[in-house]
Structure formats: C-alpha cells, structure tokens
Short mmCIF file of C-alpha atoms in Angstrom, two decimals:
data_model
loop_
_atom_site.label_atom_id
_atom_site.label_comp_id
_atom_site.label_asym_id
_atom_site.label_seq_id
_atom_site.Cartn_x
_atom_site.Cartn_y
_atom_site.Cartn_z
CA MET A 792 75.49 65.01 139.08
CA MET A 793 78.75 63.05 138.62
CA LEU A 794 78.02 63.39 134.80
CA LEU A 795 78.57 66.95 135.00
CA SER A 796 82.49 66.62 136.11
CA TYR A 797 83.06 65.41 132.51
CA ARG A 798 82.76 69.00 131.14
CA LYS A 799 83.82 70.78 134.36
CA GLY A 800 87.72 69.40 134.13
CA VAL A 801 87.77 66.21 135.92
CA MET A 802 88.31 64.53 132.47
CA GLN A 803 90.60 67.12 130.91
CA LYS A 804 91.30 66.53 127.26
CA LYS A 805 95.04 67.00 125.80
CA THR A 806 96.13 69.76 123.56
CA ARG A 807 95.22 69.08 120.03
CA SER A 808 98.47 68.26 117.69
CA SER A 809 98.56 69.58 113.91
CA SER A 810 96.09 67.61 111.56
CA TRP A 811 99.58 67.13 109.44
CA LYS A 812 101.36 65.36 112.41
CA LYS A 813 98.27 63.19 112.98
CA PHE A 814 98.38 62.30 109.46
CA LYS A 815 102.37 61.37 109.31
CA SER A 816 101.54 59.40 112.71
CA TYR A 817 98.81 57.66 110.89
CA VAL A 818 100.57 56.70 107.60
CA PHE A 819 103.92 55.45 109.78
CA GLU A 820 101.79 53.37 112.16
CA LEU A 821 99.88 52.14 109.06
CA THR A 822 103.20 50.77 107.55
CA SER A 823 105.25 49.80 110.87
CA PRO A 824 104.44 50.50 114.20
CA LYS A 825 107.99 50.67 115.49
CA ASN A 826 110.57 53.23 114.49
CA PRO A 827 113.93 51.77 114.10
CA LEU A 828 115.82 54.90 114.03
CA LEU A 829 114.34 55.98 117.28
CA GLU A 830 115.11 52.60 118.83
CA PHE A 831 118.75 52.95 117.41
CA ARG A 832 119.12 56.51 119.17
CA GLN A 833 118.04 55.25 122.44
CA LYS A 834 120.83 52.92 122.72
CA ASN A 835 123.64 53.94 125.27
CA GLY A 836 127.09 53.75 123.73
CA TRP A 837 128.61 51.90 120.83
CA LYS A 838 128.58 48.81 122.25
CA GLU A 839 124.73 48.74 122.84
CA LYS A 840 124.15 50.18 119.54
CA SER A 841 126.36 47.55 117.50
CA TYR A 842 124.63 44.84 119.27
CA TRP A 843 121.16 46.36 118.66
CA SER A 844 122.18 46.49 114.86
CA LEU A 845 123.16 43.22 114.35
CA GLU A 846 120.39 41.96 116.05
CA PHE A 847 117.98 44.20 113.94
CA LEU A 848 119.63 43.04 110.61
CA PHE A 849 119.78 39.31 111.88
CA PRO A 850 117.09 38.29 113.99
CA ILE A 851 118.75 35.31 114.80
CA VAL A 852 120.92 36.73 117.16
CA LYS A 853 118.42 37.37 119.60
CA LEU A 854 118.62 33.69 120.17
CA ARG A 855 121.82 33.98 121.97
CA ALA A 856 120.25 34.71 125.50
CA ASP A 857 117.71 31.74 125.79
CA TYR A 858 119.40 29.18 123.24
CA ASN A 859 120.31 26.05 125.43
CA ARG A 860 121.33 22.32 124.82
CA THR A 861 117.66 21.66 125.29
CA THR A 862 116.68 24.01 122.46
CA LEU A 863 119.40 22.85 120.46
CA ARG A 864 118.80 19.12 120.59
CA GLN A 865 114.89 19.88 119.75
CA ASP A 866 115.95 22.11 116.76
CA LEU A 867 118.21 19.26 115.60
CA VAL A 868 115.68 16.75 115.71
CA ALA A 869 113.19 18.70 113.83
CA GLY A 870 115.70 19.80 111.34
CA VAL A 871 116.62 16.05 110.50
CA THR A 872 113.17 15.14 110.32
CA ILE A 873 112.16 17.99 108.05
CA GLY A 874 115.12 17.27 105.88
CA ILE A 875 114.27 13.75 105.05
CA LEU A 876 110.80 15.16 104.07
CA ALA A 877 112.68 17.82 102.22
CA LEU A 878 114.24 15.38 99.94
CA LEU A 879 111.10 13.87 99.08
CA GLN A 880 109.15 17.00 98.62
CA GLY A 881 111.92 18.43 96.43
CA ILE A 882 111.82 15.94 93.98
CA GLY A 883 108.06 15.75 93.80
CA TYR A 884 107.38 19.54 93.47
CA ALA A 885 110.28 20.00 91.21
CA GLN A 886 108.62 17.47 88.89
CA LEU A 887 105.27 19.39 89.37
CA ALA A 888 107.18 22.91 88.30
CA HIS A 889 108.30 20.66 85.40
CA LEU A 890 112.12 21.26 86.73
CA PRO A 891 114.82 18.83 87.01
CA PRO A 892 114.67 17.08 90.47
CA GLU A 893 118.00 18.37 91.45
CA ILE A 894 116.56 21.98 91.14
CA GLY A 895 114.19 21.05 93.83
CA LEU A 896 116.72 19.79 96.14
CA TYR A 897 118.81 22.97 95.58
CA SER A 898 115.62 25.00 96.56
CA SER A 899 116.18 23.57 99.98
CA VAL A 900 119.79 24.20 100.69
CA VAL A 901 120.62 27.86 100.22
CA PRO A 902 117.36 29.83 100.95
CA PRO A 903 116.51 28.14 104.06
CA LEU A 904 120.07 29.24 105.53
CA LEU A 905 119.18 32.87 104.34
CA TYR A 906 115.61 32.72 105.96
CA ALA A 907 116.87 31.54 109.20
CA LEU A 908 119.40 34.39 109.29
CA LEU A 909 116.81 37.37 108.55
CA CYS A 910 113.34 35.86 109.73
CA THR A 911 111.17 36.83 112.52
CA SER A 912 109.16 33.61 112.84
CA ARG A 913 110.36 30.59 114.86
CA ASP A 914 108.48 28.35 113.17
CA THR A 915 108.21 28.82 109.60
CA ILE A 916 110.26 26.14 107.34
CA ILE A 917 111.15 27.05 103.93
CA GLY A 918 111.08 25.07 100.76
CA PRO A 919 109.05 24.61 97.57
CA SER A 920 105.73 24.45 98.03
CA ALA A 921 102.82 22.66 95.63
CA THR A 922 100.93 25.88 95.12
CA THR A 923 103.87 27.78 93.80
CA SER A 924 105.33 24.79 91.90
CA LEU A 925 101.74 24.15 89.92
CA ILE A 926 101.52 28.37 89.50
CA MET A 927 105.12 28.29 87.98
CA ALA A 928 104.43 25.43 86.00
CA SER A 929 100.91 26.68 84.75
CA VAL A 930 102.27 30.32 83.85
CA LEU A 931 105.45 29.46 82.44
CA SER A 932 104.16 26.75 79.91
CA GLU A 933 102.21 29.17 78.31
CA ARG A 934 105.49 30.51 76.95
CA VAL A 935 108.11 27.93 76.84
CA SER A 936 107.52 24.01 76.37
CA PRO A 937 109.62 22.21 79.38
CA THR A 938 110.09 19.36 77.06
CA ASP A 939 111.00 20.78 73.92
CA GLU A 940 113.35 23.70 75.17
CA PRO A 941 114.26 22.62 78.76
CA MET A 942 117.12 24.97 79.26
CA LEU A 943 115.03 27.84 78.08
CA TYR A 944 112.45 26.87 80.78
CA LEU A 945 114.94 26.57 83.38
CA LYS A 946 116.40 29.96 82.55
CA LEU A 947 113.06 31.42 82.64
CA ALA A 948 112.26 29.77 85.95
CA LEU A 949 115.30 30.97 87.61
CA THR A 950 114.97 34.44 86.22
CA THR A 951 111.29 34.71 87.61
CA THR A 952 112.41 33.51 90.93
CA PHE A 953 115.19 36.56 90.98
CA LEU A 954 112.42 38.98 89.97
CA ALA A 955 109.90 37.53 92.39
CA GLY A 956 112.50 38.09 95.04
CA ILE A 957 113.28 41.54 94.04
CA PHE A 958 109.52 42.47 94.07
CA GLN A 959 109.33 41.13 97.58
CA ILE A 960 112.30 43.16 99.09
CA ILE A 961 110.81 46.21 97.69
CA LEU A 962 107.46 45.64 99.08
CA GLY A 963 109.12 44.90 102.52
CA LEU A 964 111.36 47.97 102.09
CA LEU A 965 108.52 50.16 101.62
CA ARG A 966 106.45 48.56 104.50
CA LEU A 967 103.52 47.37 102.35
CA GLY A 968 103.64 44.03 104.23
CA PHE A 969 99.92 44.76 105.49
CA ILE A 970 98.68 44.33 101.85
CA MET A 971 98.98 40.57 102.06
CA ASN A 972 95.78 40.95 104.59
CA PHE A 973 93.72 41.60 101.77
CA LEU A 974 93.63 37.68 100.81
CA SER A 975 91.34 36.27 103.33
CA LYS A 976 91.62 32.81 105.02
CA ALA A 977 88.37 31.97 103.45
CA THR A 978 90.31 32.33 99.86
CA LEU A 979 93.08 30.71 100.60
CA THR A 980 91.50 27.76 101.95
CA GLY A 981 89.38 27.35 98.80
CA PHE A 982 92.40 28.03 96.90
CA LYS A 983 94.50 25.49 98.45
CA THR A 984 91.76 22.99 98.33
CA GLY A 985 91.25 23.40 94.83
CA THR A 986 94.65 23.19 94.12
CA ALA A 987 95.10 20.29 95.96
CA LEU A 988 92.48 18.37 94.02
CA LEU A 989 94.11 19.63 90.70
CA VAL A 990 97.27 18.44 91.33
CA MET A 991 96.18 14.89 92.48
CA ALA A 992 94.27 14.70 89.22
CA GLN A 993 97.17 15.53 87.22
CA GLN A 994 99.35 13.25 88.98
CA LEU A 995 96.98 10.25 88.56
CA LYS A 996 97.92 10.27 84.82
CA GLN A 997 101.58 9.13 85.87
CA LEU A 998 100.11 6.87 88.56
CA LEU A 999 97.87 5.12 86.07
CA GLY A 1000 100.31 5.28 83.10
CA ILE A 1001 97.85 7.55 80.91
CA VAL A 1002 99.89 9.06 78.22
CA GLY A 1003 98.88 12.53 76.98
CA SER A 1004 100.45 15.72 75.17
CA THR A 1005 100.83 18.90 76.82
CA SER A 1006 100.08 21.78 74.81
CA THR A 1007 101.36 25.15 74.86
CA SER A 1008 100.52 28.54 73.62
CA GLY A 1009 103.90 28.96 71.96
CA THR A 1010 107.63 29.26 72.65
CA LYS A 1011 107.50 33.10 72.41
CA MET A 1012 109.22 34.35 75.64
CA ASP A 1013 107.70 37.72 76.73
CA ILE A 1014 109.35 38.58 80.00
CA PHE A 1015 107.36 41.61 80.79
CA SER A 1016 104.23 39.40 80.26
CA ILE A 1017 105.39 36.82 82.80
CA ILE A 1018 106.29 39.32 85.54
CA SER A 1019 102.51 40.43 85.49
CA THR A 1020 101.56 37.04 86.19
CA ILE A 1021 103.99 35.57 88.13
CA CYS A 1022 105.33 38.16 90.26
CA GLU A 1023 101.69 39.20 91.33
CA ARG A 1024 100.76 35.66 92.37
CA ILE A 1025 104.22 34.43 94.00
CA THR A 1026 104.94 37.04 96.53
CA ASP A 1027 104.22 34.97 99.95
CA GLU A 1028 100.67 35.48 100.73
CA GLU A 1029 101.02 32.10 101.52
CA GLY A 1030 104.19 32.38 103.22
CA ILE A 1031 103.25 34.69 105.72
CA ALA A 1032 100.16 33.06 106.33
CA VAL A 1033 102.19 29.89 107.54
CA GLY A 1034 104.00 32.06 109.91
CA ARG A 1035 101.07 33.79 111.26
CA SER A 1036 99.32 30.55 111.67
CA PHE A 1037 101.90 28.94 114.19
CA THR A 1038 102.49 32.02 116.43
CA ALA A 1039 99.27 31.90 118.35
CA ASP A 1040 100.77 28.68 120.49
CA LYS A 1041 103.93 30.54 121.43
CA ASN A 1042 102.81 33.92 122.06
CA TYR A 1043 104.93 36.07 119.72
CA ARG A 1044 104.28 37.93 116.64
CA ILE A 1045 106.06 38.16 113.49
CA ASN A 1046 107.04 41.38 111.42
CA ASP A 1047 105.35 41.22 108.12
CA ASN A 1048 107.62 43.57 106.50
CA ARG A 1049 110.60 41.45 107.45
CA GLU A 1050 109.60 38.67 106.51
CA MET A 1051 108.68 39.85 102.98
CA ILE A 1052 112.36 41.20 103.03
CA ALA A 1053 113.74 37.86 104.26
CA MET A 1054 111.96 35.62 101.84
CA GLY A 1055 112.43 38.02 98.85
CA THR A 1056 116.53 37.82 99.82
CA MET A 1057 116.31 34.22 99.84
CA ASN A 1058 114.41 33.82 96.59
CA LEU A 1059 116.92 36.65 94.86
CA VAL A 1060 120.23 34.99 95.98
CA GLY A 1061 118.74 31.64 95.65
CA SER A 1062 117.92 31.98 91.77
CA CYS A 1063 121.69 32.36 91.65
CA SER A 1064 122.11 29.22 93.43
CA LEU A 1065 119.75 27.25 90.98
CA SER A 1066 117.09 27.47 93.39
CA TYR A 1067 113.50 28.42 92.24
CA ILE A 1068 110.35 29.95 94.21
CA THR A 1069 110.57 28.89 97.92
CA THR A 1070 108.23 29.99 100.28
CA GLY A 1071 106.78 28.90 104.03
CA SER A 1072 105.61 25.51 103.82
CA PHE A 1073 102.77 24.41 105.84
CA SER A 1074 103.93 20.60 105.56
CA ARG A 1075 107.42 21.35 106.79
CA SER A 1076 106.10 23.87 109.54
CA ALA A 1077 103.56 21.71 110.78
CA VAL A 1078 106.72 18.74 111.07
CA GLN A 1079 108.47 21.59 112.84
CA LYS A 1080 105.74 21.93 115.39
CA ASN A 1081 105.06 18.02 116.02
CA THR A 1082 108.50 17.40 116.61
CA LYS A 1083 108.73 20.52 119.12
CA GLY A 1084 111.20 22.51 117.14
CA GLN A 1085 111.54 25.82 118.74
CA THR A 1086 113.35 28.10 116.50
CA ALA A 1087 114.19 28.88 112.98
CA VAL A 1088 117.58 26.90 113.39
CA SER A 1089 115.83 23.97 112.20
CA ASN A 1090 115.79 25.18 108.63
CA VAL A 1091 119.88 25.39 108.91
CA PHE A 1092 120.16 21.86 110.12
CA MET A 1093 117.44 20.74 107.18
CA SER A 1094 119.68 22.43 104.78
CA LEU A 1095 122.87 20.74 105.64
CA ILE A 1096 120.88 17.12 105.78
CA VAL A 1097 119.74 17.98 102.33
CA PHE A 1098 123.28 19.37 101.33
CA ALA A 1099 124.78 16.18 102.43
CA VAL A 1100 122.44 14.06 100.43
CA ILE A 1101 123.15 16.03 97.15
CA MET A 1102 126.99 15.62 97.30
CA LEU A 1103 126.46 11.79 98.29
CA LEU A 1104 123.32 10.45 96.70
CA MET A 1105 122.30 12.98 93.89
CA SER A 1106 122.61 10.32 91.13
CA LYS A 1107 120.47 7.64 92.91
CA LEU A 1108 117.56 10.18 93.51
CA SER A 1109 117.26 11.34 90.37
CA LEU A 1110 116.37 7.70 89.13
CA ALA A 1111 113.23 7.58 91.38
CA PRO A 1112 110.38 6.20 89.79
CA LYS A 1113 107.89 8.79 88.49
CA VAL A 1114 104.94 6.52 89.81
CA ILE A 1115 106.37 6.67 93.51
CA LEU A 1116 106.80 10.54 92.90
CA SER A 1117 103.25 10.82 92.05
CA THR A 1118 102.22 8.71 95.10
CA MET A 1119 104.31 11.01 97.30
CA ILE A 1120 102.78 14.18 95.78
CA ILE A 1121 99.02 12.88 96.34
CA THR A 1122 99.64 11.81 99.77
CA ALA A 1123 100.88 15.19 100.48
CA MET A 1124 97.99 16.81 98.68
CA ILE A 1125 95.58 15.08 100.73
CA ASP A 1126 96.42 16.94 103.64
CA MET A 1127 95.58 20.25 101.83
CA VAL A 1128 91.85 19.26 101.11
CA ASP A 1129 90.45 21.20 103.89
CA TYR A 1130 86.51 20.49 103.84
CA TRP A 1131 86.18 21.21 107.61
CA SER A 1132 87.11 24.82 107.27
CA MET A 1133 84.59 25.06 104.14
CA LEU A 1134 81.87 23.49 106.54
CA ARG A 1135 82.74 26.12 109.51
CA TYR A 1136 82.56 29.06 107.05
CA TRP A 1137 79.06 27.88 105.71
CA ARG A 1138 77.96 27.89 109.49
CA ALA A 1139 79.92 31.14 110.57
CA ASP A 1140 79.80 33.70 107.47
CA LYS A 1141 78.08 32.96 104.14
CA ILE A 1142 80.27 35.45 102.33
CA ASP A 1143 83.46 33.87 103.54
CA PHE A 1144 81.89 30.54 102.22
CA VAL A 1145 81.09 31.94 98.72
CA ALA A 1146 84.72 33.35 98.51
CA CYS A 1147 85.96 29.89 99.79
CA MET A 1148 84.05 27.91 96.97
CA SER A 1149 84.55 30.81 94.10
CA SER A 1150 88.25 30.19 95.07
CA PHE A 1151 87.73 26.55 94.71
CA VAL A 1152 85.49 26.32 91.69
CA GLY A 1153 87.52 28.85 89.59
CA VAL A 1154 90.67 26.44 90.38
CA VAL A 1155 88.99 23.38 89.64
CA PHE A 1156 87.07 24.09 86.49
CA ASN A 1157 89.04 27.01 84.93
CA SER A 1158 92.61 27.95 86.24
CA MET A 1159 94.49 29.06 89.60
CA PRO A 1160 94.85 32.57 88.29
CA ILE A 1161 91.17 32.80 87.62
CA GLY A 1162 89.93 31.35 90.70
CA LEU A 1163 92.13 33.41 92.81
CA ALA A 1164 91.11 36.63 90.98
CA ILE A 1165 87.22 35.64 91.67
CA ALA A 1166 87.76 34.81 95.35
CA VAL A 1167 89.48 38.06 95.67
CA GLY A 1168 86.83 39.86 93.87
CA VAL A 1169 84.24 38.38 96.50
CA SER A 1170 86.20 39.53 99.45
CA LEU A 1171 86.58 42.93 98.21
CA THR A 1172 82.47 43.05 97.49
CA LYS A 1173 82.24 41.87 101.14
CA ILE A 1174 84.47 44.85 102.35
CA LEU A 1175 82.50 47.02 99.90
CA LEU A 1176 79.04 45.81 101.36
CA TYR A 1177 80.27 46.77 104.99
CA ILE A 1178 81.16 49.85 103.87
CA LEU A 1179 78.36 50.86 101.59
CA ARG A 1180 75.48 49.22 104.03
CA PRO A 1181 76.93 49.85 107.53
CA ARG A 1182 74.78 48.30 110.26
CA ILE A 1183 72.85 50.63 112.34
CA VAL A 1184 71.49 49.29 115.52
CA VAL A 1185 68.87 50.63 117.91
CA LEU A 1186 70.46 50.81 121.67
CA GLY A 1187 68.84 50.41 125.02
CA ASN A 1188 69.19 50.90 128.70
CA ILE A 1189 70.13 47.72 130.76
CA GLU A 1190 67.80 47.28 133.26
CA GLY A 1191 68.84 48.26 136.74
CA ASN A 1192 72.03 49.92 135.41
CA GLY A 1193 71.62 53.51 133.81
CA HIS A 1194 75.18 53.77 132.43
CA ILE A 1195 75.06 50.80 130.11
CA TYR A 1196 73.38 51.05 126.90
CA LYS A 1197 73.37 47.91 124.40
CA SER A 1198 71.75 46.61 121.30
CA LEU A 1199 68.09 45.92 121.79
CA SER A 1200 68.38 42.97 119.42
CA GLN A 1201 71.13 41.31 121.15
CA TYR A 1202 70.03 41.94 124.99
CA ASP A 1203 66.81 40.98 126.44
CA GLN A 1204 67.61 43.13 129.42
CA ALA A 1205 67.78 46.51 127.14
CA SER A 1206 64.84 48.55 127.15
CA ARG A 1207 63.83 51.80 124.98
CA VAL A 1208 64.56 55.15 126.83
CA PRO A 1209 60.92 56.88 126.55
CA GLU A 1210 61.07 59.73 123.89
CA LEU A 1211 64.45 59.13 122.69
CA LEU A 1212 66.27 57.00 119.90
CA ILE A 1213 69.86 55.82 120.79
CA LEU A 1214 71.61 54.47 117.60
CA GLY A 1215 75.03 52.84 117.30
CA ILE A 1216 76.33 53.52 113.74
CA GLN A 1217 78.81 50.47 113.15
CA SER A 1218 80.97 51.93 110.35
CA PRO A 1219 82.83 54.62 109.35
CA ILE A 1220 80.84 57.45 107.29
CA TYR A 1221 82.50 58.00 104.08
CA PHE A 1222 81.11 59.58 100.61
CA LEU A 1223 80.37 55.97 99.79
CA ASN A 1224 77.77 55.60 102.47
CA TYR A 1225 76.39 58.79 103.80
CA ILE A 1226 73.45 59.06 101.53
CA TYR A 1227 72.52 55.56 103.26
CA VAL A 1228 73.23 56.23 106.73
CA GLN A 1229 71.15 59.67 106.83
CA GLU A 1230 68.33 57.49 104.89
CA ARG A 1231 68.36 54.66 107.62
CA ILE A 1232 68.39 57.26 110.61
CA LEU A 1233 65.39 59.09 109.25
CA LYS A 1234 63.86 55.88 108.51
CA LEU A 1235 64.30 54.51 112.16
CA ILE A 1236 62.81 57.55 113.52
CA GLY A 1237 59.65 57.27 111.39
CA ASP A 1238 59.27 53.87 112.06
CA GLY A 1239 59.26 54.37 115.74
CA GLU A 1240 55.93 53.31 117.73
CA ASP A 1241 56.07 56.29 119.98
CA ALA A 1242 56.90 59.86 119.06
CA VAL A 1243 60.70 60.70 119.18
CA ARG A 1244 61.85 63.82 120.69
CA GLY A 1245 65.48 63.29 120.88
CA VAL A 1246 68.69 61.41 118.93
CA VAL A 1247 71.68 60.19 120.45
CA LEU A 1248 74.27 59.05 118.20
CA ASP A 1249 76.71 56.50 119.69
CA MET A 1250 79.92 57.45 117.65
CA SER A 1251 82.30 54.87 119.23
CA ALA A 1252 82.55 52.68 116.05
CA ILE A 1253 83.12 55.62 113.78
CA THR A 1254 86.76 55.66 113.38
CA VAL A 1255 86.76 57.78 109.80
CA LEU A 1256 84.32 60.70 109.29
CA ASP A 1257 84.80 62.67 105.67
CA MET A 1258 83.36 65.90 104.76
CA SER A 1259 80.55 64.00 102.82
CA GLY A 1260 79.91 62.50 106.47
CA VAL A 1261 80.32 66.01 108.21
CA GLU A 1262 77.94 67.68 105.64
CA MET A 1263 75.40 64.68 106.25
CA MET A 1264 75.49 65.24 109.90
CA ASP A 1265 74.65 68.90 109.24
CA ASP A 1266 71.84 67.80 106.82
CA LEU A 1267 70.55 65.71 109.43
CA GLN A 1268 70.49 68.28 112.13
CA LYS A 1269 68.52 70.65 109.85
CA ALA A 1270 65.85 67.89 109.21
CA LEU A 1271 65.41 66.84 112.65
CA ASP A 1272 65.41 70.72 113.48
CA GLN A 1273 62.15 71.02 111.30
CA LYS A 1274 60.55 68.16 113.25
CA LYS A 1275 61.58 69.48 116.48
CA ILE A 1276 63.76 66.49 117.29
CA LYS A 1277 66.83 67.52 119.20
CA ILE A 1278 70.06 65.34 118.46
CA VAL A 1279 73.46 64.95 120.17
CA LEU A 1280 76.59 62.61 119.74
CA ALA A 1281 78.40 60.53 122.06
CA ASN A 1282 81.69 58.51 122.43
CA ALA A 1283 83.15 60.09 119.27
CA VAL A 1284 87.15 59.26 118.94
CA GLU A 1285 89.60 61.99 118.76
CA GLU A 1286 89.81 62.30 114.92
CA VAL A 1287 86.30 62.32 114.30
CA GLU A 1288 85.56 64.74 117.25
CA GLU A 1289 88.12 67.17 115.79
CA THR A 1290 86.72 66.86 112.43
CA ILE A 1291 83.13 67.70 113.59
CA ILE A 1292 84.08 70.65 115.68
CA THR A 1293 86.45 72.19 113.19
CA SER A 1294 84.28 71.54 109.85
CA SER A 1295 80.56 71.32 111.14
CA GLN A 1296 78.17 74.02 110.93
CA ASN A 1297 75.63 72.74 113.38
CA PHE A 1298 77.64 70.53 115.95
CA GLY A 1299 80.22 71.76 118.38
CA LYS A 1300 81.56 70.96 121.75
CA SER A 1301 78.19 71.79 123.30
CA ASN A 1302 76.82 68.65 120.95
CA ILE A 1303 79.39 66.23 121.78
CA TYR A 1304 79.34 64.23 125.21
CA CYS A 1305 81.92 61.63 126.48
CA THR A 1306 79.45 58.84 127.46
CA ILE A 1307 75.94 57.69 126.07
CA ALA A 1308 74.56 58.14 129.61
CA GLU A 1309 75.52 61.81 129.64
CA ALA A 1310 74.27 62.60 126.47
CA VAL A 1311 70.87 60.90 127.43
CA LEU A 1312 70.90 63.24 130.44
CA ARG A 1313 71.55 66.38 128.64
CA ILE A 1314 69.07 65.84 125.70
CA GLN A 1315 66.35 64.90 128.40
CA GLU A 1316 67.21 68.31 129.96
CA GLN A 1317 66.63 69.98 126.36
CA ILE A 1318 63.56 68.17 125.95
CA GLU A 1319 62.04 69.30 129.08
CA GLN A 1320 63.29 72.84 128.67
CA ALA A 1321 61.66 72.98 125.39
CA LEU A 1322 58.41 71.47 126.59
CA LEU A 1323 58.41 74.06 129.45
CA LYS A 1324 58.85 77.06 126.31
CA GLU A 1325 56.11 75.58 124.61
CA LYS A 1326 53.67 75.46 127.57
CA ALA A 1327 54.89 79.11 128.66
CA LEU A 1328 54.15 80.07 124.96
CA LEU A 1329 51.02 78.26 124.88
CA LYS A 1330 49.93 79.84 128.00
CA SER A 1331 50.47 83.35 127.06
CA VAL A 1332 48.90 83.07 124.01
CA THR A 1333 45.82 81.55 125.55
CA VAL A 1334 45.70 84.58 128.01
#
C-alpha cells in the first residue's frame, strides 16, 4: 500500500517551469556551470566585490590565504628543477620546430608568467612541447622553407602563434572549452605514441650523421590556408588534458574555459615577445608533481631561471652540438611511448583500441593531421554506434526484495516477473534510433518463452526524448494494444516526462510511475482487471 502514496501526495512534484526557461538553463549549464555575474551581485560592499573581481580575473590571488613558507619552498625547488629541464627542452624543441634555439628559450619566459596569473590549474607547467613543435614544423614547412627563408619562416611561426592565441581566447569567452572532450584519451595516446616514434626516427638522422634533403611544396605563403590547418590542431586539446591528469591527486577541478583563455592570452602576448606555440607540458608537469610543487607559482620560478640563463649564457647554449640535442629529444620521447595504455584499451574497450591504433598508424605511416583525423573519425563512429544502436536490457526482480530490479544478464539473483517484460533502455531516444528501439522492443516481446501480457519500460537512462521518440512510443502502444498487451513507463526524468505528457497522444500521467515496483504493481492490477472482464464477457456469452 505504500506505493499508493506516490500518487496521493507524499511525493509531490514541483510546479513545472516554462520550456523556454529550461532551455536557457540547459544551454548555460552546458557551457558554464557558474554564473559570474550572479556571484558578483551576491558579494556585500565594494571591498568584498573588489577582492572577488581581482580573484576572478587573476585566480592566483586566491592563494594568498593558504600560501606559506613551506609552499613557497616547495614551489621554488620545483621551479628551479623545471627551469633546468626547460633550458634543455627549449633548445631541443625549437630545433624540432625548425626555429632558432633562442626562440625555444623565449617560449619559457613570458608565457609561463601570464599563465600563472590567469590559470585555474595548480600543476600545469607551461612550455613548448614535442607534439606542437612537430605539428608546426610539418605544416609550415609545406609553405616556407626554414633553411632557404629562415626569417619568413620565423615570422610565419610567430603569426601562427598569435592567431592560435586569438582562437583560444574566443573559444574560452564563448564558453566552448567543453568541445575539447571530443578527443578521447585513447586517441591522444595513439597520437602521442606515434608522434614520439616519428620524432625519434627523425632525430636518428642527426644522431647517426645521415644527411638528407628536406623537400617543401613551395615558398608561397597562404596565411588563410595555414589557419585552417594550424589553429584547428594547436588549440590545447593537449594542454587541458595535462591539467586534468594531475587534478585527481589533489582533489580539485580546473575550469576549461578559463584555461583556454589563459593559454590563448599567453600565446597571443608571447608571440609579441618572440615565443612560439606553448602549451601544458606533460614532462614538466610530471617534474612539478615529483618535486612536490604545490601551485602554478612554480611557473614563475621556472621563467626567472630561464630568463637569467638567457641573459648570461645564451651565446654558449646556442653552440650546443646537434648530436647532444638529438639525444635529449630522443630521451624525452621515450616516456611518451605508452604501450601499457594501448594494452589496457585492448582489454577494456576494443573500439577505444581501434581509435588508439588508428591514430598511431596514421601518424607513423602518413602524417599527424591524417592520423588525428582518422582517430577522431573512429571516436565519433563509436558515439554514433551508441546512439544508433542503444542497448536494451531485460530486467528482473532481485530475489527477496520486491523493490529492486536489475539486468538478468548481470545478476544471477534476478528473475523474470511472470507475464511481464521489464525493459531498460540505456540511451536517449532520437530521430536517429527510434525505429531500432521500436523494432528491438517488439522483437524482445516476440522472443519471450512465456506469453507477455504487460511491458514496463524503465526510462531512467533516457535523458532526451524528441518528437520522433514520442511518436514511436505512441505507435508502440497502438501495436501492443492490438496484441492486448499493456504498457506503462517508470523512472522518467523530468524533461522526458514533461515531453510525453504534453506531446503524446496515448500516454499521460496515469501511465508514468515513479518506480519500477509501482509500475509492476499497477500493470499487474490492470492485467488482472482485464482478465476478470474477459471471464465475465465469456461467461455472459456462454449463458
């Protein structure tokens, strides 16, 4: 009898807000979970609002409350250690990008300072990376020869950095940082592993003294063509991934949009100070973690170390033998070969493994843009497969507990409810998959060993139901009506329930229940009443 209380008022539902308000709320939550203007208005007095504004513009100010001598010492040790690494990497990665060695060092001075002021990550350390350096070299070399026209090549690299910075800032201001999620971890693993092998193979020529010519497709510079290439590939999919990978241990979150603005600003301003593309560096961030660096202030100390060396020892650093630089690059690339993750993808998810290997093979045997494009295509195919062919599982009651229903294939204790088919649809229902969902449900009804007299649809995993889905539900109800099979819904989320109630011709509040247990009880009552009517009708006909 407790189940009756759901409809009698114990679990009252809130007054429904307008569809337009829900839509605006959904769009805003999709792009940014917080409203900065609302937070500003909630502050009391000009002093509190001024402090909040300063912290909002420069998140590093938030450290003032918890920053102490111990934290300062840890950041200083980490910054000095990373600074030494940055000197070696800066020269090596600049060579990888076909740029003068001093450009690689300049890229570890201004950008880290700006990032430290604007970032929300405590562990991301900024600098040029092998991936972005190699991408820049491969794309720009097709337009301008770095050996024949070094100044034009340098100007083009700095212009590209400037434009990439603008592009990143626009993405951050439009709150589009979430689009970085479309590059899966498997895709990045294959991409970086393939890139590492490609870099090592190229550096072996320097290490072994093999002389070869670098072909280019001409010296014509088409800046718009480069923007459709460079900017779409160097927008810190990578940099944000670095920050995310280090947040779990310290139990904090980074703001993707703020990170995008911070990285865009450092690239835009950095390009004016002879810096080329910089991003979050895995190797430097790993050193930050291993040396127990606590905050982004480590970027400041790293920048000061590099600047001091530039002022004192630049002439000597530029004379470093290419063999030594090639050895340093190869050593750094070894850590990027992540075969253990590839093996884990094979064991856990074959589609992720295919995406990883597609990226790897594309990079090694074709080019980095092609490899990345193939891998992204595989990842999108995976998403489409989940949408086009959603799983529909048969649920059963857990023995000894009448309120819990789980998948029959997952739990041995689950058993079918006689005469009922309880189905869980594990995907939103769109115009892309509604036909498959309907056919699959009808097939499951027909494949049952016993006669099915009622169907319960668990709607808890259906987060979206468009009009095609609503019409499918109506058609399904008509088809089952002809077979004298009852159908009810359970666990519908608010938006889906509202869509059904306002748009469906056959379903209403009386067909939607709060729990599967309540739905089972009600449909059993309906089946029993129908049987009684059939018996009464048969008896009257017999008489």
